[in-house]
XYZ file of C-alpha atoms in Angstrom:
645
model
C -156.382 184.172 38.849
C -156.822 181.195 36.835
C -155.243 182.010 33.332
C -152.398 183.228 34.535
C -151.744 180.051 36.481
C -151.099 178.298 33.095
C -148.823 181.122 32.220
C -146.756 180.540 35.127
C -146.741 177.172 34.689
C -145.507 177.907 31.035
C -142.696 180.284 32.522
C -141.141 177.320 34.258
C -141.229 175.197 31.240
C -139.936 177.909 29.349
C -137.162 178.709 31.712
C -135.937 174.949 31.841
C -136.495 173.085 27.855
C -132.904 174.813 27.630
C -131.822 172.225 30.110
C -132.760 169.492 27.478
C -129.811 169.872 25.636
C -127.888 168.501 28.962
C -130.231 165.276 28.958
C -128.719 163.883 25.228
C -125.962 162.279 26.870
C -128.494 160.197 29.450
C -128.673 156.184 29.478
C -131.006 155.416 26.942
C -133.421 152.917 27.798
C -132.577 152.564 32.253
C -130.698 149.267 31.862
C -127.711 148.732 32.881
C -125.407 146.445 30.433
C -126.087 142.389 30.565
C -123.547 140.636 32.520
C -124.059 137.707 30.647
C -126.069 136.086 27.768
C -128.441 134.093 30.578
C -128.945 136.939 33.026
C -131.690 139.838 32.488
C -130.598 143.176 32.486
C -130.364 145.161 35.568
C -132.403 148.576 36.335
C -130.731 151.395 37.485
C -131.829 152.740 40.713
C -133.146 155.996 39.635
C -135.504 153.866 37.308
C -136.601 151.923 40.065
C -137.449 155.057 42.082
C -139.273 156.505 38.878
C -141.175 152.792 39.055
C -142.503 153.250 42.564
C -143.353 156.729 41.781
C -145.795 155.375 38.726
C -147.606 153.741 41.665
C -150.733 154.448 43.175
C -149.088 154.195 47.179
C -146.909 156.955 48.621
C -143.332 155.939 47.734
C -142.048 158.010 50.780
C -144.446 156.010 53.457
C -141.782 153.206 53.339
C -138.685 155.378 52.331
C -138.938 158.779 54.283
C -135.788 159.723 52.601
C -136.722 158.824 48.939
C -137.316 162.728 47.655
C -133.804 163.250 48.954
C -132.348 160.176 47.284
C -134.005 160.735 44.246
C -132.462 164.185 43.318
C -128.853 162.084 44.082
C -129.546 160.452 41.247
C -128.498 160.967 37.782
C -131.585 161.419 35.990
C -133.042 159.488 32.747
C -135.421 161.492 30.716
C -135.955 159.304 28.273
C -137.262 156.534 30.815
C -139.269 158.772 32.800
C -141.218 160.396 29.703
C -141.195 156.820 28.370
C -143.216 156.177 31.839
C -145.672 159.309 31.287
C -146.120 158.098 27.710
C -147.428 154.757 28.429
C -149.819 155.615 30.373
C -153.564 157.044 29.410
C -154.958 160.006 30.959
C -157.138 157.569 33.430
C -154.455 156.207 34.520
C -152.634 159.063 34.917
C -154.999 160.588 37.344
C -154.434 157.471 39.677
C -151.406 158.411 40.506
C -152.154 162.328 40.539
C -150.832 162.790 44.277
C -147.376 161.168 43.172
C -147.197 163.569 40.462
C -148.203 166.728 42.688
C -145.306 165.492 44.947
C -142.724 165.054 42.347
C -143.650 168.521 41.136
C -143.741 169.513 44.089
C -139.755 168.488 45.350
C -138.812 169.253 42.100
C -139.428 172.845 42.696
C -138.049 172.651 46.068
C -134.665 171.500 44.939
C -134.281 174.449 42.678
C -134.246 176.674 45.864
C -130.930 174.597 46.868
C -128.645 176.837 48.018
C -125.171 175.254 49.015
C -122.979 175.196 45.959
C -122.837 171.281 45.735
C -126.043 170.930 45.025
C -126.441 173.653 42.726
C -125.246 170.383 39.888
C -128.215 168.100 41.453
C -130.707 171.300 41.345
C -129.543 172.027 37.431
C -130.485 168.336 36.590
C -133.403 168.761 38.488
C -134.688 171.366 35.864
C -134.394 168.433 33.248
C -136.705 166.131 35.423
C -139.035 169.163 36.041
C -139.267 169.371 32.241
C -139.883 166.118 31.606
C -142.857 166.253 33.591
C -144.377 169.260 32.416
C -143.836 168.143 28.696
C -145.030 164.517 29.574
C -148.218 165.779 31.286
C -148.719 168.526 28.514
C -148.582 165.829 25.784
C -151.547 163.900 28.013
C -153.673 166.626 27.661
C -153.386 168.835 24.100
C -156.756 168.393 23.817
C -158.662 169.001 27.322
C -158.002 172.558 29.104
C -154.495 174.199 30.278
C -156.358 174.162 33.937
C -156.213 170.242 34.076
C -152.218 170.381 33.481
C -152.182 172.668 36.599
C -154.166 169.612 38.696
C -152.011 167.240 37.338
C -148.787 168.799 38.524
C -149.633 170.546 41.594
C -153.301 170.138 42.205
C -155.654 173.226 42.298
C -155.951 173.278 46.518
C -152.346 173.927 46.123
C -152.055 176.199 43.186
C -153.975 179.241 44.611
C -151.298 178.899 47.619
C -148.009 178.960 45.417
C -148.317 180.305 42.111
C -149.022 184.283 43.278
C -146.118 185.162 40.604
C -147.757 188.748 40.224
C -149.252 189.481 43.590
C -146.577 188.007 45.723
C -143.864 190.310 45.951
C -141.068 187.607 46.671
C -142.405 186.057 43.682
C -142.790 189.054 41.428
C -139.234 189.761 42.179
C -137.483 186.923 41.243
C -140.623 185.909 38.321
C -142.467 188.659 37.532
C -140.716 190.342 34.704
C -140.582 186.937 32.624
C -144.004 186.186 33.820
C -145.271 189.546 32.368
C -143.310 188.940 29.189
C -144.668 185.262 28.937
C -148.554 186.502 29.314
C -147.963 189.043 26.376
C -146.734 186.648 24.124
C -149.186 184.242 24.799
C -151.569 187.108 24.439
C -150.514 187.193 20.870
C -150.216 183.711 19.864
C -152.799 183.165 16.805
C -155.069 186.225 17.934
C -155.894 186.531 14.354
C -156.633 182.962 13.328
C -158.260 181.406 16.329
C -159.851 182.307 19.841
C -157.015 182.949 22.275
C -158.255 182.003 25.774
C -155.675 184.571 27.436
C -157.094 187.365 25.662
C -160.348 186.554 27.025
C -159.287 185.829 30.411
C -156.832 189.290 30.705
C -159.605 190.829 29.515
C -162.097 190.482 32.287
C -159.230 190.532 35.114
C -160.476 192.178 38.178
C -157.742 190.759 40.900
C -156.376 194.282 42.468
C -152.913 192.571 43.776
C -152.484 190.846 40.568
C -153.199 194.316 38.778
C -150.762 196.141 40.641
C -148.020 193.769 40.550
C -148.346 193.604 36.627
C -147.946 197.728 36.805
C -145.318 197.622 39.570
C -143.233 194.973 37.080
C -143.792 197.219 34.260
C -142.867 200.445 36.347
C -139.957 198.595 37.411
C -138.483 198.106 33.674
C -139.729 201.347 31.980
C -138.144 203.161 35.037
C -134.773 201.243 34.684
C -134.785 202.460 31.223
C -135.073 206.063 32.137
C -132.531 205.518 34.777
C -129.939 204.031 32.374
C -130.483 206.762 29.468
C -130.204 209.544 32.108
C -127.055 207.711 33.429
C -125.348 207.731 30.045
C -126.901 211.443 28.802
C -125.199 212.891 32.373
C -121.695 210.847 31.589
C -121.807 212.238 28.118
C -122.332 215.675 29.063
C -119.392 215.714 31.834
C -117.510 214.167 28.396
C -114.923 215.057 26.614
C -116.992 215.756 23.522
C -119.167 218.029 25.993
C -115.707 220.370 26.361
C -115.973 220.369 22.962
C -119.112 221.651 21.616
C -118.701 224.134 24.673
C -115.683 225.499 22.888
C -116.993 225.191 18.969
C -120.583 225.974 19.450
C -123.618 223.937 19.282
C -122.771 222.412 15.711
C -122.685 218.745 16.575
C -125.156 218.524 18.852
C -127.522 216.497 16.683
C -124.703 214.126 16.158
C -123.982 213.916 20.070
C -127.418 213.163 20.927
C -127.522 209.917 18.476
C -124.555 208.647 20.356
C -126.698 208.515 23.061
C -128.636 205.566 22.822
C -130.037 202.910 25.346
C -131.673 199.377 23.861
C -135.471 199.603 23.963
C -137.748 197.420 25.891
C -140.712 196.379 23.586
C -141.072 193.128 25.314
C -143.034 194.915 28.286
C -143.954 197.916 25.871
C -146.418 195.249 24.635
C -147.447 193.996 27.804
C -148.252 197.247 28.626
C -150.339 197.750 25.269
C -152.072 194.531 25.974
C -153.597 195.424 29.500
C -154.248 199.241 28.464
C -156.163 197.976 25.203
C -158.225 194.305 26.834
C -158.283 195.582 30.772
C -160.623 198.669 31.463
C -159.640 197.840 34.893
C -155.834 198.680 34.260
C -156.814 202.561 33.207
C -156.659 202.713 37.258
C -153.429 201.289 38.016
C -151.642 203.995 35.659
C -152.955 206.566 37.996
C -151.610 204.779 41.426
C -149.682 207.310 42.875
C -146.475 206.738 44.766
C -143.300 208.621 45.467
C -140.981 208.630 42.652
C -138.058 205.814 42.445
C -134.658 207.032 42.905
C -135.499 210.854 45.031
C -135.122 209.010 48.537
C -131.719 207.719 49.308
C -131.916 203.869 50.734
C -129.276 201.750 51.503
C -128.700 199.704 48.608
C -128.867 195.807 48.820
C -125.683 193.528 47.315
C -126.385 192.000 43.906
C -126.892 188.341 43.637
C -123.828 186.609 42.661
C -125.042 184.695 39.863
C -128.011 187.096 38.661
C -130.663 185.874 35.661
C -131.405 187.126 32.962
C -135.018 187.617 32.812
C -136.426 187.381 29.579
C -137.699 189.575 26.753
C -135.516 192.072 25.022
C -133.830 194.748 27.592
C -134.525 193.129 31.289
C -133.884 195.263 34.173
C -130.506 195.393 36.437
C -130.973 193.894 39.971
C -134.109 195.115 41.315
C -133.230 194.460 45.003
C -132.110 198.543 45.414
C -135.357 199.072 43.642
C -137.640 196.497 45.849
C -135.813 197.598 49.312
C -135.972 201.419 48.253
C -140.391 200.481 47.108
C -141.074 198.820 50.080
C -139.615 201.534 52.412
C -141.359 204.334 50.572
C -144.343 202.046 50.734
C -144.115 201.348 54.424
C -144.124 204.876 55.351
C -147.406 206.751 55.455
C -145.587 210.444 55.978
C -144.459 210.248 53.074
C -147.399 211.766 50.938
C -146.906 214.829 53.670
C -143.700 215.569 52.881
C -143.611 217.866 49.979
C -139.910 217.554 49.150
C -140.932 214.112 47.469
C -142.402 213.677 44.131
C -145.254 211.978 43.433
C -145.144 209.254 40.396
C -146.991 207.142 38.886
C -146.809 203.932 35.980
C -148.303 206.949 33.491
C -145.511 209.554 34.168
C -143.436 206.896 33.922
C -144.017 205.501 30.629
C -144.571 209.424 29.519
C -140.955 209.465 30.389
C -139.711 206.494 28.440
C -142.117 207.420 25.588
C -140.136 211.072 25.421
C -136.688 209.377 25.085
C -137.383 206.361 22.260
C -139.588 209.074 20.423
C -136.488 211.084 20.292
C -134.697 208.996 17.392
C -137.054 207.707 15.057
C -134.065 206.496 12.792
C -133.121 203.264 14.353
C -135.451 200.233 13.866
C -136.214 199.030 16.819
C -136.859 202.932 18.499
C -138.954 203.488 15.199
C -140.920 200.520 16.290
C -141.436 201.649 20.307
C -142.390 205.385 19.370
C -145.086 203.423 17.466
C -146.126 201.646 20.156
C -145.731 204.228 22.463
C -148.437 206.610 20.281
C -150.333 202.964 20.353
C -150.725 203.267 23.841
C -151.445 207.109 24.154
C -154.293 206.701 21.756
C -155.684 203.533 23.804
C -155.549 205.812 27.165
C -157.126 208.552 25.170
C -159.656 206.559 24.719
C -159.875 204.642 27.685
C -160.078 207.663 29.881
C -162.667 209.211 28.178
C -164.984 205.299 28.000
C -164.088 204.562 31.737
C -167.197 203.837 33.910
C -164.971 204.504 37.240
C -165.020 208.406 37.859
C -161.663 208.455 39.089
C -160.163 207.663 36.014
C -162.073 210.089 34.194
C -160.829 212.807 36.102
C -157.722 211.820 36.829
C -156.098 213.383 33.199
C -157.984 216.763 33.988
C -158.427 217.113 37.649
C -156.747 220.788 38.548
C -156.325 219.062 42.132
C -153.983 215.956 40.786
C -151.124 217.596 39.515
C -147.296 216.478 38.995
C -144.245 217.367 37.957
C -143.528 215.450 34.712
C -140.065 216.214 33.666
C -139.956 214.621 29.644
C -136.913 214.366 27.942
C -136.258 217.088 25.243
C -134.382 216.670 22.174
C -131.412 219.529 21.924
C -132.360 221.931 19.759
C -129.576 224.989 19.335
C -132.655 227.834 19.653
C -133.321 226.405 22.792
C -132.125 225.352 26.729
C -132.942 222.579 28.483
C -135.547 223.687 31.284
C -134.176 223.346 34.773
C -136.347 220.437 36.304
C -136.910 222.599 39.626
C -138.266 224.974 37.253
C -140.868 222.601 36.229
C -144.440 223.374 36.959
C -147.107 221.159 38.463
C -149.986 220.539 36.232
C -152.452 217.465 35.156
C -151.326 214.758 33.915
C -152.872 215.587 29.764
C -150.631 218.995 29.827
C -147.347 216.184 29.558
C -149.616 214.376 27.111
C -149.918 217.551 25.059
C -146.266 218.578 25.921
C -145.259 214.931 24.924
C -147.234 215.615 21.146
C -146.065 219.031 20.602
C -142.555 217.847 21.398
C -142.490 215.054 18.648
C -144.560 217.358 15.755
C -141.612 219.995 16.628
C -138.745 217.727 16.499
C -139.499 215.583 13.404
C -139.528 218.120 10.715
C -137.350 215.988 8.277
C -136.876 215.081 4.628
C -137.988 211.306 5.412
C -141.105 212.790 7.026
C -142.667 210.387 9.577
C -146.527 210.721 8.375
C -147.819 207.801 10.397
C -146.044 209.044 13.086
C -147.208 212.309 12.816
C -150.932 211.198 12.225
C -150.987 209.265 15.537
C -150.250 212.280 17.709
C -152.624 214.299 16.033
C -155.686 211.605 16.690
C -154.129 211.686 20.536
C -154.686 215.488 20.856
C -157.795 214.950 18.772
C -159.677 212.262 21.588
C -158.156 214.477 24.109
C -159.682 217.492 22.960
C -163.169 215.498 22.422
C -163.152 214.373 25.822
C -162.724 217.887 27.482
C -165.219 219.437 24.948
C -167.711 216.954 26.307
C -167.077 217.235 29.662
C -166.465 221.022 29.501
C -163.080 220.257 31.154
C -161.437 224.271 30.776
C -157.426 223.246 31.110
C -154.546 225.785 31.674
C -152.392 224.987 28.730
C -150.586 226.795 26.880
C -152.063 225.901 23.564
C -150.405 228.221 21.324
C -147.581 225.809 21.196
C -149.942 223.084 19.726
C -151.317 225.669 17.611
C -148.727 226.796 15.792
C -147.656 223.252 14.914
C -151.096 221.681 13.686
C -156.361 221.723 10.733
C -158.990 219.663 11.847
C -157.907 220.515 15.564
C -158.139 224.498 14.672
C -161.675 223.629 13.427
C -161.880 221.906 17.348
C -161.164 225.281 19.109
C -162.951 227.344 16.877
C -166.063 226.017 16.918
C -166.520 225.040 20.301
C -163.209 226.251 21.757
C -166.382 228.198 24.046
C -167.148 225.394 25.530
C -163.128 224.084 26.976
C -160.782 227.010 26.852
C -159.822 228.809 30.253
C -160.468 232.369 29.272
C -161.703 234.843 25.998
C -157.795 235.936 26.139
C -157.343 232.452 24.757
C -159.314 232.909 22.232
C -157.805 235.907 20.956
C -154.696 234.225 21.361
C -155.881 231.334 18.727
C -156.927 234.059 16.117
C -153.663 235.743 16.297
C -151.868 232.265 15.578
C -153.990 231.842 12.410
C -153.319 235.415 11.384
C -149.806 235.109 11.737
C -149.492 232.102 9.561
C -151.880 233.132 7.420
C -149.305 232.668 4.598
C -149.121 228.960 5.601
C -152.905 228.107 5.521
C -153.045 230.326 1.993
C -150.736 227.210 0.298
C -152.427 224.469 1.669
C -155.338 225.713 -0.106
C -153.867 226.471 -3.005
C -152.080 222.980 -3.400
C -155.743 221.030 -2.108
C -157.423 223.339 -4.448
C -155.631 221.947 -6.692
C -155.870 219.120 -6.263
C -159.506 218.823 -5.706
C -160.383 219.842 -9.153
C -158.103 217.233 -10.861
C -159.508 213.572 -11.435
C -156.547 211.829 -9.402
C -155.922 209.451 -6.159
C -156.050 212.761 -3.815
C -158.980 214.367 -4.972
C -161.449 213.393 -2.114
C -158.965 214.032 0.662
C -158.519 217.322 -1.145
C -161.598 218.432 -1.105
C -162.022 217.326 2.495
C -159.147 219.630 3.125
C -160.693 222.372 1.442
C -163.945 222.023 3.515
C -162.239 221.987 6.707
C -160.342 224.910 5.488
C -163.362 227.488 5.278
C -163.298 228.810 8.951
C -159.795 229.457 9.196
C -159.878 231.468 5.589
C -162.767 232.695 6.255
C -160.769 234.844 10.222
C -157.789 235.040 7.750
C -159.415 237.227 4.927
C -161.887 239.106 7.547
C -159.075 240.362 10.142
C -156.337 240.902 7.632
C -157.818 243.718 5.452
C -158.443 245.549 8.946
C -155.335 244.936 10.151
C -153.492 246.494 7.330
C -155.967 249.565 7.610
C -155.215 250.005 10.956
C -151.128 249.791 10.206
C -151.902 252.289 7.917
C -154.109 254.728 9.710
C -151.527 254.603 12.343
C -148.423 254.777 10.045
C -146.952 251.632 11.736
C -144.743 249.584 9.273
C -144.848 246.223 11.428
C -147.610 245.978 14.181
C -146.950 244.151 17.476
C -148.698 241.133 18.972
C -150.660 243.217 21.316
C -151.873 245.904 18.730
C -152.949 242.942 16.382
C -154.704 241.383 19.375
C -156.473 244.751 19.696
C -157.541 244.967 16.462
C -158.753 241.407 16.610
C -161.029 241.902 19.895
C -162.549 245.115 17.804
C -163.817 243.167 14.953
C -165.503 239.526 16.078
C -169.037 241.105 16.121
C -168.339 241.135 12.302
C -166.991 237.648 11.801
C -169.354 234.738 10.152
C -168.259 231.431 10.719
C -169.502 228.493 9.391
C -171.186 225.541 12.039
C -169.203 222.209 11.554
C -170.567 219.597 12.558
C -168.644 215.438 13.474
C -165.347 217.442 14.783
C -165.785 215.415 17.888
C -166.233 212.255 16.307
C -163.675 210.063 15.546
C -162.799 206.617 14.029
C -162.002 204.224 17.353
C -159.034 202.567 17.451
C -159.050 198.854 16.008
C -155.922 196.531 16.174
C -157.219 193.937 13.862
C -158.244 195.931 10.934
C -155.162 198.472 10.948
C -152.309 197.202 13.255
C -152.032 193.336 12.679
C -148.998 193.538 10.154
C -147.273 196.012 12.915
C -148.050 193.365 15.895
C -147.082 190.960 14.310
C -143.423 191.438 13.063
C -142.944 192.742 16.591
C -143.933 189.792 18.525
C -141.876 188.149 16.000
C -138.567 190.188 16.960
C -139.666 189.885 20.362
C -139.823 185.776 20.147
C -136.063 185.677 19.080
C -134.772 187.742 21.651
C -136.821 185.971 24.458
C -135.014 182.612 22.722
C -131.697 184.115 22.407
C -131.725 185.245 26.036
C -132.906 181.716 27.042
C -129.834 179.760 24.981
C -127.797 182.265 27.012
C -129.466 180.534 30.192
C -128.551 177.111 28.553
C -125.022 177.939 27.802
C -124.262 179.494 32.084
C -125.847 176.168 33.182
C -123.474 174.249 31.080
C -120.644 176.242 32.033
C -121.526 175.621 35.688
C -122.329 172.120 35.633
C -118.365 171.546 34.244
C -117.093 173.566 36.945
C -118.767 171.321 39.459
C -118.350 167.996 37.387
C -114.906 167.881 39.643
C -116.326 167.929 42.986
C -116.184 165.051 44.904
């Protein structure tokens, strides 16, 4: 896949311009000092090597051990980007097969494994940037796809940079490969053509799919792993004793302290191949078995791990890869029905259900955002996808899995008992997800936009099953009794999607019983509507969309109150105002709405650019922090073995 060679070929520059700040102390210039006034200066070897590389013959056809003698030396930036400087891009391309095979040992010297040479591999990354910048300089003005010629030559590029679809590769590259494409993704999209938004876009490559949702899976899922981790050590607590013993009176409190840093780095690489990629719709629905049920042995941790970048990278992932491929490799494992089935969606579900939680903090104010981001581009996605499969995969009664969200404690509830969880499709822990948040948020600094996006997620949902007729088992009084545009939804064509006429019923007695709630939001949009201020149109769209819901309210309540009083019955219970309900529809006139199953399509540019933008911003400086980090260990290492002999 051709853009994301340049990508990769970015991630290597990126992961070695820290080792720049080694290079200051170089010989300037490759000359050694004059001996006398009379003689000329002498060349260092390396720069005499670097000469016979800047020729057109094979320096290794008289030398066969010059690669190996040439990563001996002490290198000279300055002379070797002096070298690449000096020369035009003609000339350049003359000596193209000397520059594939520097590139080429360069890379292979990085892979040096015996501790001496780790100091020779660590300057290496100094000579390897050198190049890269000295070849990018040469050509700002032709296409990123000449670089990749230049440095390794494109018969060799389709062999070695599979970053994505390679899983040795992915393992040790992917993450900061995936966070490198979604910055570059971003850079300038508002004020120029981006190529990689273009090229993402129309990316059809299966493997390289995949391994962009297996590195994604692989980070979201260490996420949920950690936050679990920490919620089960704080309930075995101390502090857990003591809310046992006092009551539930802190729990609020205990639940802040609870707190794992997000990942928005792959949150928006995520958001990036959800919104460009149709094709990506059907990677969220590859199924596997679920990370962490099956007990593997678990591989030792590299000694001297890196960091990958972006904002919260994964532990070790060699438990995670060894535990993948085993699962993988073993084809009874979809029979055995002890193991649960999982998938990038329930996955990110998962994560979304946690940093929706705690809206407070900045940076899980900013991924709950971006999680409701995503849900609405899936919404959508789903219901605009050519490929049948992802249509029905939301819906389908015969996909179902056990999504177990996290749930924020509440004293007038218990935690559900995960065995206890049901199997449904995949949109009932959409809905769940939505309900969850409305439910939980009730506070004085209300989150509106917040709020707002999970509506329009139920909303596209609910337009999608109405035109497709898709009749879920939900339990929809929950959503109900929370949300009245999506009322409007179910009353008007609720026919046409919901399971049963018991549901039905069920939606009039939720109106009824709130009745009082409904009665003030017309009489503040009311209100509104006839004064000459800033809310008047929305209140008066308010007040239309309010008709059908006064209209059930004033029509059953009259009759319910005669029947209480017929029957001398002080407070009637939900199954004798159901009763009285199913007696009197034949009498009901509603009023035929019509654009509820329209709605306004998501747009990035128009609405979301100040949002994207700030967070690629805080996503930039930790992707820079993390790689002075990488700057500072090699220092540290190359004075450790500055003593060697």
């Amino acid at each position: 896949m051709e853009f994301l060679k340049t990508a990769k070929c970015s991630v290597i520059y990126e992961a070695v311009k820290g080792s720049l700040a080694m290079a200051q102390v170089e010989k300037r210039g490759g000359l050694l000092r004059k001996s006398s006034a009379s003689k000329k200066p002498l060349k260092e070897k390396v720069v005499l090597m670097y000469d016979e590389i800047f020729m057109t013959e094979d320096p290794s056809k008289c030398s066969p051990r010059f690669w190996e003698e040439l990563f001996l030396m002490k290198v000279n930036l300055e002379y070797l980007e002096g070298k690449l400087e000096s020369l035009d891009g003609e000339e350049l391309m003359k000596i193209k097969d000397n520059i594939n095979c520097l590139f080429q040992h360069c890379i292979q010297a990085l892979g040096e494994e015996h501790p001496i040479r780790v100091v020779n591999a660590l300057q290496t990354t100094s000579t390897l940037c050198a190049l890269i910048r000295g070849v990018h300089q040469k050509n700002k003005s032709a296409s990123g796809f000449d670089i990749i010629n230049m440095l390794m030559g494109f018969d060799k590029a389709e062999l070695c940079m599979k970053i994505l679809s390679h899983p040795p590769s992915r393992r040790e590259h992917g993450h900061d490969a995936v966070v490198l494409l979604a910055l570059l993704v971003n850079y300038r999209k508002y004020e120029s053509v981006n190529p990689y938004i273009v090229k993402l876009s129309i990316v059809d490559d299966e493997a390289t799919l995949n391994g962009m949702g297996l590195v994604i899976t692989q980070a979201l899922s260490e996420y949920n792993r950690q936050y679990k981790d920490k919620e089960e050590e704080h309930q075995s607590g101390f502090f857990s004793a003591l809310t046992n013993m006092v009551g539930s009176m802190f729990i609020a409190d205990a639940h802040e302290k609870i707190s794992v840093q997000t990942n928005e780095a792959i949150l928006l690489a995520l958001y990036e191949a959800v919104h460009l990629n149709r094709n990506f719709i059907t990677v969220l629905a590859q199924s596997h078995p679920e990370i962490g049920l099956v007990t593997t042995p678990v591989s030792p941790a590299p000694t001297t791990p890196v960091t990958p970048l972006g904002t919260t990278p994964p532990s070790s992932d060699g438990h995670w890869i060894s535990q993948w491929k085993h699962l993988i490799s073993s084809v009874e494992l979809s029979l055995d029905a002890d193991v649960q089935t999982s998938n990038l969606l329930i996955t990110f579900l998962k994560y979304s259900s946690i940093v929706m939680q705690d809206t407070k903090d900045e940076h899980r104010l900013h991924s709950g955002k971006l999680c409701l981001i995503i849900l609405t581009c899936i919404a959508e996605g789903f219901s605009l996808a050519k490929d049948q499969y992802a249509n029905a995969f939301l819906h389908d009664d015969n996909m179902n899995f056990r999504v177990n969200l996290h749930r924020m404690p509440m004293r007038h509830r218990k935690k559900a008992a995960d065995k206890n969880l049901p199997c449904r499709p995949l949109v009932c822990a959409v809905l769940d997800l939505m309900v969850e948040f409305i439910v939980t948020h009730m506070m004085k600094e209300f989150p509106m936009d917040l709020y707002v996006r999970c509506v329009q997620v139920v909303h596209k949902l609910l337009c999608y099953q109405k035109k497709c007729r898709v009749r879920l088992h939900y339990t929809w009084r929950e959503l109900w009794s929370v949300i009245v545009n999506l009322f409007n939804m179910f009353i008007t064509y609720g026919d046409t999607f919901l399971p049963t006429p018991s549901s039905y019923d069920e939606l009039y007695y939720e109106i009824i019983r709130m009745h009082q709630s409904f009665d003030n939001l017309y009489s503040m949009v009311l209100r509104l509507s006839t004064n000459a201020g800033q809310w008047k149109e929305a209140a008066s769209k308010v007040t239309h969309a309010l008709v059908n819901i006064r209209a059930i309210i004033n029509h059953f309540n009259p009759k319910i109150e005669s029947y209480a009083a017929v029957n001398h019955i002080s407070q009637l219970s939900e199954e004798q105002v159901l009763e009285v309900v199913r007696a009197n529809y034949d009498t009901l006139t509603l009023k035929l709405q019509d654009g509820l199953d329209q709605y306004e399509r998501y747009s990035e540019q128009h609405k979301e650019a100040a949002f994207f933008k700030e967070l690629v911003r805080s996503i930039s400086t930790n992707v820079r922090r993390n790689l002075a980090f990488h700057t500072l260990s090699q220092e540290a290492l190359l004075k450790e073995f500055s003593t060697i002999s």
